[in-house]
PDB file of C-alpha atoms in Angstrom:
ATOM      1  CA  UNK A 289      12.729  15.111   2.831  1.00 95.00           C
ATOM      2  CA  UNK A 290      11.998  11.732   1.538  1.00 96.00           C
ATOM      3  CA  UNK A 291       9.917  11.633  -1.961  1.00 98.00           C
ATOM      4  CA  UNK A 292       9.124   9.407  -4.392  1.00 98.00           C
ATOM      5  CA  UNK A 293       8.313  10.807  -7.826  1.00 98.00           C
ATOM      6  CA  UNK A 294       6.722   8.836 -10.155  1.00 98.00           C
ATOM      7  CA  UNK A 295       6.218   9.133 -14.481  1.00 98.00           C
ATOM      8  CA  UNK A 296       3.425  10.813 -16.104  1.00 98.00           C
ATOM      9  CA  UNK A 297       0.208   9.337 -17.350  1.00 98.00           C
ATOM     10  CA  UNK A 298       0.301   6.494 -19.727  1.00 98.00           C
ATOM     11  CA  UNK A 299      -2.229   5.337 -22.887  1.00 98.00           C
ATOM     12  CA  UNK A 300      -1.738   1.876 -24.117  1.00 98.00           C
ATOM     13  CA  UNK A 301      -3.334  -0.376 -26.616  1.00 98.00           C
ATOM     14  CA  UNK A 302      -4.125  -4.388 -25.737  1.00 98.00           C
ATOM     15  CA  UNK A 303      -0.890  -6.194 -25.197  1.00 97.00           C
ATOM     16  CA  UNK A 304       1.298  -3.872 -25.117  1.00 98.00           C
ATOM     17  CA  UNK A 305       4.162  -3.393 -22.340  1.00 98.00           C
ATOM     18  CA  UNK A 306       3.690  -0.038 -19.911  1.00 98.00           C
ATOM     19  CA  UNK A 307       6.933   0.598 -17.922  1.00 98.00           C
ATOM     20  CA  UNK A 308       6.246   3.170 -14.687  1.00 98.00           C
ATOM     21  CA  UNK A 309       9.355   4.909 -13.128  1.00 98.00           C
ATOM     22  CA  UNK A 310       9.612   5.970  -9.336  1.00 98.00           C
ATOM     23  CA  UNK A 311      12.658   8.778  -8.363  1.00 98.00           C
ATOM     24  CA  UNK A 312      13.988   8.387  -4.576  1.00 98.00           C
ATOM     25  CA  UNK A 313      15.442  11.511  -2.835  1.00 97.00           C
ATOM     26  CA  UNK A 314      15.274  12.469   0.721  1.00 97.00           C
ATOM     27  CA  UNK A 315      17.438   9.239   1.790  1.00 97.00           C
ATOM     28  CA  UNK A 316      19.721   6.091   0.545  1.00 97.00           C
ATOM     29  CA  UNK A 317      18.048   4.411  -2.331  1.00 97.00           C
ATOM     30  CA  UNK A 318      19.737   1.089  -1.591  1.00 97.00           C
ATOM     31  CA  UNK A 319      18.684   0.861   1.956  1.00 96.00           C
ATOM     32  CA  UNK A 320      14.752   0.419   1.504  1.00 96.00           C
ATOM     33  CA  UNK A 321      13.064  -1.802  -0.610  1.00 96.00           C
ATOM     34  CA  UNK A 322       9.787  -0.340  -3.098  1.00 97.00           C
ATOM     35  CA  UNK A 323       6.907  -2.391  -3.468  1.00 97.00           C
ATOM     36  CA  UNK A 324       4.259  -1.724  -6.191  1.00 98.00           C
ATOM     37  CA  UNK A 325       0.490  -1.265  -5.404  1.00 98.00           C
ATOM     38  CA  UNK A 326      -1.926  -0.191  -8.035  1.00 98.00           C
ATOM     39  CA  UNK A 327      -5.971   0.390  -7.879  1.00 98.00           C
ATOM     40  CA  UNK A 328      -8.356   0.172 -10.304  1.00 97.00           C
ATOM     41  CA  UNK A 329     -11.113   2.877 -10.119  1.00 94.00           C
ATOM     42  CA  UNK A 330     -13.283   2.785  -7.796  1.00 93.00           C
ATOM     43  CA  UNK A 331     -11.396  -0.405  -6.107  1.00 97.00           C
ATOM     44  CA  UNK A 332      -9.433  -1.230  -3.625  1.00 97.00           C
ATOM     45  CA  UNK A 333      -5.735  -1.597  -2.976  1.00 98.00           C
ATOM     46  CA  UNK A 334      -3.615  -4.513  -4.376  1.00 98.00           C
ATOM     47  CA  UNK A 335      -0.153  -5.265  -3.520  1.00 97.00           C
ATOM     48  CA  UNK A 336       2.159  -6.252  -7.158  1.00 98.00           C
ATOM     49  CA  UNK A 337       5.642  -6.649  -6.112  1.00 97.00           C
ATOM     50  CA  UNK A 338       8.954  -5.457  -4.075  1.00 96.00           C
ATOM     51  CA  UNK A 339      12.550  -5.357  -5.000  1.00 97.00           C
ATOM     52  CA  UNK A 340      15.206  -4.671  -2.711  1.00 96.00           C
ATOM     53  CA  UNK A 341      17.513  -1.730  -5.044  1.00 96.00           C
ATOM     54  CA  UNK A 342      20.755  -3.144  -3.878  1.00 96.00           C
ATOM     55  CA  UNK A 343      20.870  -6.521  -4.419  1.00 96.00           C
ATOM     56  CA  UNK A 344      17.932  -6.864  -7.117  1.00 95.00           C
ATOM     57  CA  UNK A 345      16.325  -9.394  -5.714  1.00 96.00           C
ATOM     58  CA  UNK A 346      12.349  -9.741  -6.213  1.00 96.00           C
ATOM     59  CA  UNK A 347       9.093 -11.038  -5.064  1.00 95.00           C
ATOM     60  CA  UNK A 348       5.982 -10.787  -6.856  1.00 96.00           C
ATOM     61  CA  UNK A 349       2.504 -11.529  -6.264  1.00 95.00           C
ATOM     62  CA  UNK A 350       1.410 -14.890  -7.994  1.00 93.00           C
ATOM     63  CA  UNK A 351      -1.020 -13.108 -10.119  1.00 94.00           C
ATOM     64  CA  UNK A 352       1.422 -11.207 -11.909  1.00 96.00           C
ATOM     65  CA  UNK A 353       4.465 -14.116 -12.829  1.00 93.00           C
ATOM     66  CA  UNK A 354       5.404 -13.920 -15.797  1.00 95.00           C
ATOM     67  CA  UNK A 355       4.488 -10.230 -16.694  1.00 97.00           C
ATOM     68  CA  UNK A 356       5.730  -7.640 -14.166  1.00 98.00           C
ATOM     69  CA  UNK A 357       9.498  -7.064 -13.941  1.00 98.00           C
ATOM     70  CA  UNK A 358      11.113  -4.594 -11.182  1.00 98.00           C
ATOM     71  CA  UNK A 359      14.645  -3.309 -12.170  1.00 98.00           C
ATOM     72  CA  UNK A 360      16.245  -0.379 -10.870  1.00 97.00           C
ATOM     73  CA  UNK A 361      19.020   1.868 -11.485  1.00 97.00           C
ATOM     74  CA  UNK A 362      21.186   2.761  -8.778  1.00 97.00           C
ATOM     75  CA  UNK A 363      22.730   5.704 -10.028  1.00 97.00           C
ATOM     76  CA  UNK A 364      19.892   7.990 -10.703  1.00 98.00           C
ATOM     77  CA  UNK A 365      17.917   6.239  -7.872  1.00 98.00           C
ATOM     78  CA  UNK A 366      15.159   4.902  -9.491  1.00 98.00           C
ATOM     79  CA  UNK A 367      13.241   2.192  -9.631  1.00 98.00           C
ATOM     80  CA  UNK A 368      11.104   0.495 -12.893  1.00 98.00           C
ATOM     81  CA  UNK A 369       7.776  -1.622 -12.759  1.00 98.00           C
ATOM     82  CA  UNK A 370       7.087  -2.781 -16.190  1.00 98.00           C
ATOM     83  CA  UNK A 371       3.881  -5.024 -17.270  1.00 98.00           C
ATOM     84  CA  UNK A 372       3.429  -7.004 -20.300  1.00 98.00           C
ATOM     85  CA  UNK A 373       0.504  -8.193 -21.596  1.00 98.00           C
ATOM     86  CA  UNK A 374      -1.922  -5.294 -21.093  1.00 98.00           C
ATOM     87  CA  UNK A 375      -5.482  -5.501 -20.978  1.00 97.00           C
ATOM     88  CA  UNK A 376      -8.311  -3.386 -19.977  1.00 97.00           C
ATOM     89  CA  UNK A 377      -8.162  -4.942 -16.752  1.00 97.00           C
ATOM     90  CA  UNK A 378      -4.551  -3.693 -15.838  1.00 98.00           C
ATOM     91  CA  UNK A 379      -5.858   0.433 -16.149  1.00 98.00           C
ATOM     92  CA  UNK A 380      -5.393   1.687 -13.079  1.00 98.00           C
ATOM     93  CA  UNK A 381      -3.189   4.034 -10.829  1.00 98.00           C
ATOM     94  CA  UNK A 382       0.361   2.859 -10.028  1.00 98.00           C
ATOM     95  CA  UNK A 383       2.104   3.413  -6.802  1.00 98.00           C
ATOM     96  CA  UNK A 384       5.412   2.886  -5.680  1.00 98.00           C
ATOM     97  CA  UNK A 385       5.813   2.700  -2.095  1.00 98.00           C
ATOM     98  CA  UNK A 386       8.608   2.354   0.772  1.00 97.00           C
ATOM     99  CA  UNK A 387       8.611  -0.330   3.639  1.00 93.00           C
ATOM    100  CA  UNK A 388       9.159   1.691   6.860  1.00 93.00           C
ATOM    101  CA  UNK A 389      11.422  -0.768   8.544  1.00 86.00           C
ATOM    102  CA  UNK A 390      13.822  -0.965   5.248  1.00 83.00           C
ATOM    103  CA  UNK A 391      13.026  -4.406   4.189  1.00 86.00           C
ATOM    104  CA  UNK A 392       9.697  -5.756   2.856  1.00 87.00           C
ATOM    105  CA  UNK A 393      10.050  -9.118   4.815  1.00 84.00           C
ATOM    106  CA  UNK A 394      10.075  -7.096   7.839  1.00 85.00           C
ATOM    107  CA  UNK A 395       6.261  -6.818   8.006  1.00 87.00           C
ATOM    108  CA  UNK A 396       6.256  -5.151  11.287  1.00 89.00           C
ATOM    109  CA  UNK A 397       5.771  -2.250   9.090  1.00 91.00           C
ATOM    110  CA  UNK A 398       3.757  -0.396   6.913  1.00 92.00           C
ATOM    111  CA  UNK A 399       4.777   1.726   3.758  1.00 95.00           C
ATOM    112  CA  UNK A 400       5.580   5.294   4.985  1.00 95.00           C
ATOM    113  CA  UNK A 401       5.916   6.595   1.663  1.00 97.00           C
ATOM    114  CA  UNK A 402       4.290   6.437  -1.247  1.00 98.00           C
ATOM    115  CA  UNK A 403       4.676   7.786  -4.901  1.00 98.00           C
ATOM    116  CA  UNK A 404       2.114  10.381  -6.202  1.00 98.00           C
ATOM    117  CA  UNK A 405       0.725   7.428  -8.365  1.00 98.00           C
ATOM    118  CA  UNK A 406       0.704   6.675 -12.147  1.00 98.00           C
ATOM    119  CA  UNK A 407      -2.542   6.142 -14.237  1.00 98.00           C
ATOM    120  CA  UNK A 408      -2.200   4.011 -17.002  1.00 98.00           C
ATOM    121  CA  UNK A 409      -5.115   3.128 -19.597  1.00 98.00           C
ATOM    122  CA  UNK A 410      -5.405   0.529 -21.583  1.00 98.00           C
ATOM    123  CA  UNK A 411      -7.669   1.088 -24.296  1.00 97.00           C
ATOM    124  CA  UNK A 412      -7.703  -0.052 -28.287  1.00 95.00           C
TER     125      UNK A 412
ATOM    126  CA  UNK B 139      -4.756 -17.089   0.015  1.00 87.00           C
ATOM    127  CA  UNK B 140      -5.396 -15.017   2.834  1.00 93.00           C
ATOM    128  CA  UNK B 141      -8.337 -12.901   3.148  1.00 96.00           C
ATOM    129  CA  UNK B 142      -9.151  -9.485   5.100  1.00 97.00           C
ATOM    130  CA  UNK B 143     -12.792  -8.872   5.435  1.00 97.00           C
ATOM    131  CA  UNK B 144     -13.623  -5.194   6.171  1.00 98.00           C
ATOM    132  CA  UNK B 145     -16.890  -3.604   6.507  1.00 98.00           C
ATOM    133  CA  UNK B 146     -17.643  -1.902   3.193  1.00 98.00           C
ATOM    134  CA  UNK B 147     -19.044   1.314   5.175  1.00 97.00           C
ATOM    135  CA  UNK B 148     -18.944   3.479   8.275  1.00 98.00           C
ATOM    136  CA  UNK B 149     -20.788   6.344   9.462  1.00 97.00           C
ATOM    137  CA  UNK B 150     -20.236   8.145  12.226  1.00 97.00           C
ATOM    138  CA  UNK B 151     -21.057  11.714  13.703  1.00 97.00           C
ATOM    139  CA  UNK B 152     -18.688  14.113  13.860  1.00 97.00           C
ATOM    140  CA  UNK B 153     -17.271  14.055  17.667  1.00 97.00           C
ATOM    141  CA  UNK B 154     -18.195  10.290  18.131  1.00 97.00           C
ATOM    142  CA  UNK B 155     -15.923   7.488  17.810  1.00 98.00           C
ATOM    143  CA  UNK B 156     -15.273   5.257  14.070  1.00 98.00           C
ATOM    144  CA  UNK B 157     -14.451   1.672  14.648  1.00 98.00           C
ATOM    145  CA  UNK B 158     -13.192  -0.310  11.608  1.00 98.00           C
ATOM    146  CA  UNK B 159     -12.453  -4.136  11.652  1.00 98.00           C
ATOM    147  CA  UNK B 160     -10.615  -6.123   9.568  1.00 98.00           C
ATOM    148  CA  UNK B 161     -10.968  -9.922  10.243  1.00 96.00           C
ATOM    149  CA  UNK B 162      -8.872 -12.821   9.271  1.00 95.00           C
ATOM    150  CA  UNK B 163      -7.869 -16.297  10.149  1.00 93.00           C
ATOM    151  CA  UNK B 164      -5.648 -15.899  13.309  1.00 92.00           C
ATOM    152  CA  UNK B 165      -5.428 -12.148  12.647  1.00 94.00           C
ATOM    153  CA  UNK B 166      -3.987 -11.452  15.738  1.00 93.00           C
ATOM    154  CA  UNK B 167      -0.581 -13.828  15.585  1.00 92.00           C
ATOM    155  CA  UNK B 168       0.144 -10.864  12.296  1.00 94.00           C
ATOM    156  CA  UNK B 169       0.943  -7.603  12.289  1.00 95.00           C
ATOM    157  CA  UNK B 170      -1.783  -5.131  11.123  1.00 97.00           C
ATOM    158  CA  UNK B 171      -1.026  -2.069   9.379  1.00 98.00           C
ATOM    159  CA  UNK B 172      -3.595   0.610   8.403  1.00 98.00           C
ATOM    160  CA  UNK B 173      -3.739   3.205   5.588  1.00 98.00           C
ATOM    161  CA  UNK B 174      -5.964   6.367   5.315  1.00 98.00           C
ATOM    162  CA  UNK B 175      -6.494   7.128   1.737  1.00 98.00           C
ATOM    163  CA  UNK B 176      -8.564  10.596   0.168  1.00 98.00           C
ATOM    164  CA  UNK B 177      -9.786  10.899  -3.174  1.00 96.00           C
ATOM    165  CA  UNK B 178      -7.108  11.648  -6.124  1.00 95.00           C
ATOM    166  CA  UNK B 179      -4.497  10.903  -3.116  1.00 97.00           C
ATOM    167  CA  UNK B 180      -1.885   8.097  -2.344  1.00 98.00           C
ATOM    168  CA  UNK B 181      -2.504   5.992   0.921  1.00 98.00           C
ATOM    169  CA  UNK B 182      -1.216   7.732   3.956  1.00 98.00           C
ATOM    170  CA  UNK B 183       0.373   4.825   6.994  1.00 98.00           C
ATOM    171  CA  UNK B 184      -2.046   5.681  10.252  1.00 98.00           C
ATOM    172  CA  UNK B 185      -1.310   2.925  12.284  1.00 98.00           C
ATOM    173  CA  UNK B 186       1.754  -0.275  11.824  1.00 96.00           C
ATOM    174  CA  UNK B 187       2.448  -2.796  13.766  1.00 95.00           C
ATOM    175  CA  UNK B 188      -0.811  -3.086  15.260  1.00 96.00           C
ATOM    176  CA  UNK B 189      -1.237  -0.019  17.843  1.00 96.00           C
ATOM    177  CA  UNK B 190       1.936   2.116  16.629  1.00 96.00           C
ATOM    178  CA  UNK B 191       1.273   5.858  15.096  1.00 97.00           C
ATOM    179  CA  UNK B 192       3.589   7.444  12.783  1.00 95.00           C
ATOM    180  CA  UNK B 193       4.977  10.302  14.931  1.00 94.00           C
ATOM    181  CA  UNK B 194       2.475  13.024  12.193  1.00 95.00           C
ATOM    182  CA  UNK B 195      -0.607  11.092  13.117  1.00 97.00           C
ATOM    183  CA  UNK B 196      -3.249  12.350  15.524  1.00 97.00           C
ATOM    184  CA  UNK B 197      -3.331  10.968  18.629  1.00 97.00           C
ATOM    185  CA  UNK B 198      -7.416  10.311  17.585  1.00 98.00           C
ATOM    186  CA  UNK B 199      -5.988   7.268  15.822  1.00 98.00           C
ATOM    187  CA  UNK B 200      -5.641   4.005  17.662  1.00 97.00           C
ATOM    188  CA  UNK B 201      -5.417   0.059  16.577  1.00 97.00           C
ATOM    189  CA  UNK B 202      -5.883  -3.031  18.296  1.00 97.00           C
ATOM    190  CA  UNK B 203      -5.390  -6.718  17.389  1.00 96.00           C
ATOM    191  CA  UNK B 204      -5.777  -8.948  20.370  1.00 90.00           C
ATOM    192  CA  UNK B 205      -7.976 -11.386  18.198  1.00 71.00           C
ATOM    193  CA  UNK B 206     -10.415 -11.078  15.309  1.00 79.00           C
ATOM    194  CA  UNK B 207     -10.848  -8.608  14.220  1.00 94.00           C
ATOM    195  CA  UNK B 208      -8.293  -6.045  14.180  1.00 97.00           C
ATOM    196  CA  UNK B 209      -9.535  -2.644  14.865  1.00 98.00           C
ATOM    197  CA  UNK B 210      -8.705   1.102  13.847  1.00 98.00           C
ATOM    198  CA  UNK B 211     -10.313   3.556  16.127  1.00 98.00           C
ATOM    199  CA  UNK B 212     -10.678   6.965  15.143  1.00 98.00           C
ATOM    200  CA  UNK B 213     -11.899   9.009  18.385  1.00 98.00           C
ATOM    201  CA  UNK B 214     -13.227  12.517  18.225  1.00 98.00           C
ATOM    202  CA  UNK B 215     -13.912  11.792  14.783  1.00 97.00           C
ATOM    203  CA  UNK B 216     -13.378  15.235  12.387  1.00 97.00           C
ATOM    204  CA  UNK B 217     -14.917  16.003   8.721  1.00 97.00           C
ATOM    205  CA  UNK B 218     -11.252  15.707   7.853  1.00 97.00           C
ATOM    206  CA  UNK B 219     -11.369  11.789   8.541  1.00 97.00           C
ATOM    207  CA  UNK B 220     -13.306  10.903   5.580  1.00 98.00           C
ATOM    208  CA  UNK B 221     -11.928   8.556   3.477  1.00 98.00           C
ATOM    209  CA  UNK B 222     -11.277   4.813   2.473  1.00 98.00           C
ATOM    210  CA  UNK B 223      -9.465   2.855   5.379  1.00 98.00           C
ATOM    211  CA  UNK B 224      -7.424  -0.189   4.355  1.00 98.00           C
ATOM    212  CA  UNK B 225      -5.399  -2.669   6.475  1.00 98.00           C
ATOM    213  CA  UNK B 226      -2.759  -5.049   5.446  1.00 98.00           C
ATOM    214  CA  UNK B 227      -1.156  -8.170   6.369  1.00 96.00           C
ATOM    215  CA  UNK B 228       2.200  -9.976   5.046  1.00 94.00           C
ATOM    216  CA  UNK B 229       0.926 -13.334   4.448  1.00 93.00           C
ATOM    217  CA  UNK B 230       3.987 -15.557   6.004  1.00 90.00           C
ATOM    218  CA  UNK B 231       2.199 -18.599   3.588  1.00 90.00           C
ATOM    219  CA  UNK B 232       2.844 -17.122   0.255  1.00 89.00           C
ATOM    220  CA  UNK B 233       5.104 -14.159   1.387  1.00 89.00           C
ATOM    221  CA  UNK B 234       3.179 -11.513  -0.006  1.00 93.00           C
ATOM    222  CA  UNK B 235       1.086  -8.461   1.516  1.00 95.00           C
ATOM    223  CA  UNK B 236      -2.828  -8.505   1.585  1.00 96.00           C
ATOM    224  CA  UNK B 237      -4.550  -5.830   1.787  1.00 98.00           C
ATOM    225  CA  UNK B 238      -8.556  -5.808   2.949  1.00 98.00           C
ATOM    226  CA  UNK B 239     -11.280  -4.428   0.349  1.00 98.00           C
ATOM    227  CA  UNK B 240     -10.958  -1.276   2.137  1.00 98.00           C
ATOM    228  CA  UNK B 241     -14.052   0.599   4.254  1.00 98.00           C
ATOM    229  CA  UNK B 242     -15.779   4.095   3.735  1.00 98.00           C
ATOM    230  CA  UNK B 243     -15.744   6.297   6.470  1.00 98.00           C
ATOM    231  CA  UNK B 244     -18.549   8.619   6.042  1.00 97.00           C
ATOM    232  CA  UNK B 245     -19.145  12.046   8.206  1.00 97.00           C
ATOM    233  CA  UNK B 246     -22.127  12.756   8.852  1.00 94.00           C
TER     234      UNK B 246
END
């Protein structure tokens, strides 16, 4: 079965760097992009990001050029979201997610899967 | 940017029907996806493409988008059903997703 398993909780202080992991089993890592969706407590959704795993190309929300990066590593099937710059208003919970319909650009569909989210804090 | 305006609540009784809108400029030339999300859980996909259901989702669960707004419909409504309701949009402008501030469905 398809699952996306993400890191464990993360602590950071003011301007440091946070990088989340998200494992893909159940089907072929290279064939669906992951987008990146995190949520501050008590708020809403907001979309960060996708790559595509096999070619490594990008897109990323406006709001976040400059400090978000998504790599990935084929061979273990996993994909990275790192942010830079951290302030208190980046804690929140981390998801990865999988466009349905393979691609992101391919909005016809909605994310089918999601990871089981990653809180990070950022607190001096 | 694009913007989704949601209702920031719902109540309904249980057996009754939940309507949730999402407006937007020219909403219904997009594709409207919605996501059913529970406390401490990730989002779950109810409805894509406007009016398509995952094959797991209830039948109860319906959307519509022949104009603004965009609608989920949850018929027969069930104490299970409450939770935050989002819907999303890929913004063709800036090629990126939007999502709507997300409404409360409350049981009563």
């Amino acid at each position: 079965q398809v699952q996306l398993v993400q890191s464990g909780a993360e602590v950071k202080k003011p301007g440091a760097s946070v990088k989340v992991s998200c494992k893909a089993s159940g089907y072929t890592f290279t064939s669906f992009d992951i987008n990146w969706v995190r949520q501050a407590t008590g708020q809403g959704l907001e979309w960060m990001g996708w790559m595509d795993p096999n070619s490594g190309n990008i897109g990323y929300e406006q709001k976040f050029q400059g400090r978000v990066t998504m790599t990935r590593d084929t061979s273990i099937s996993t994909a990275y979201m790192e942010l830079s710059s951290l302030t208190s208003e980046d804690t929140a919970v981390y998801y990865c997610a999988r466009p349905q319909g393979g691609k992101t650009v391919n909005y016809y569909y909605g994310m089918d899967f999601w990871g089981q989210g990653t809180t990070v804090t950022v607190s001096s | 940017s694009y913007v989704l305006t949601q209702p920031p609540s719902v109540s309904v009784a249980p057996g009754q029907t939940a309507r949730i809108t999402c407006g937007g400029d020219n909403i219904g030339s997009k594709s409207v996806h919605w996501y059913q999300q529970k406390p401490g859980q990730a989002p779950v996909l109810v409805v894509y493409d406007d009016s398509d259901r995952p094959s797991e989702i209830p039948e109860r669960f319906s959307g519509s988008n022949s104009g603004s707004p965009a609608t989920l419909t949850i018929s027969r409504v069930e104490a299970g059903d409450e939770a935050d309701y989002y819907c999303q949009v890929w913004d063709s402008s800036s090629d990126h997703y939007v999502f709507g501030a997300g409404t409360k469905v409350t049981v009563l």
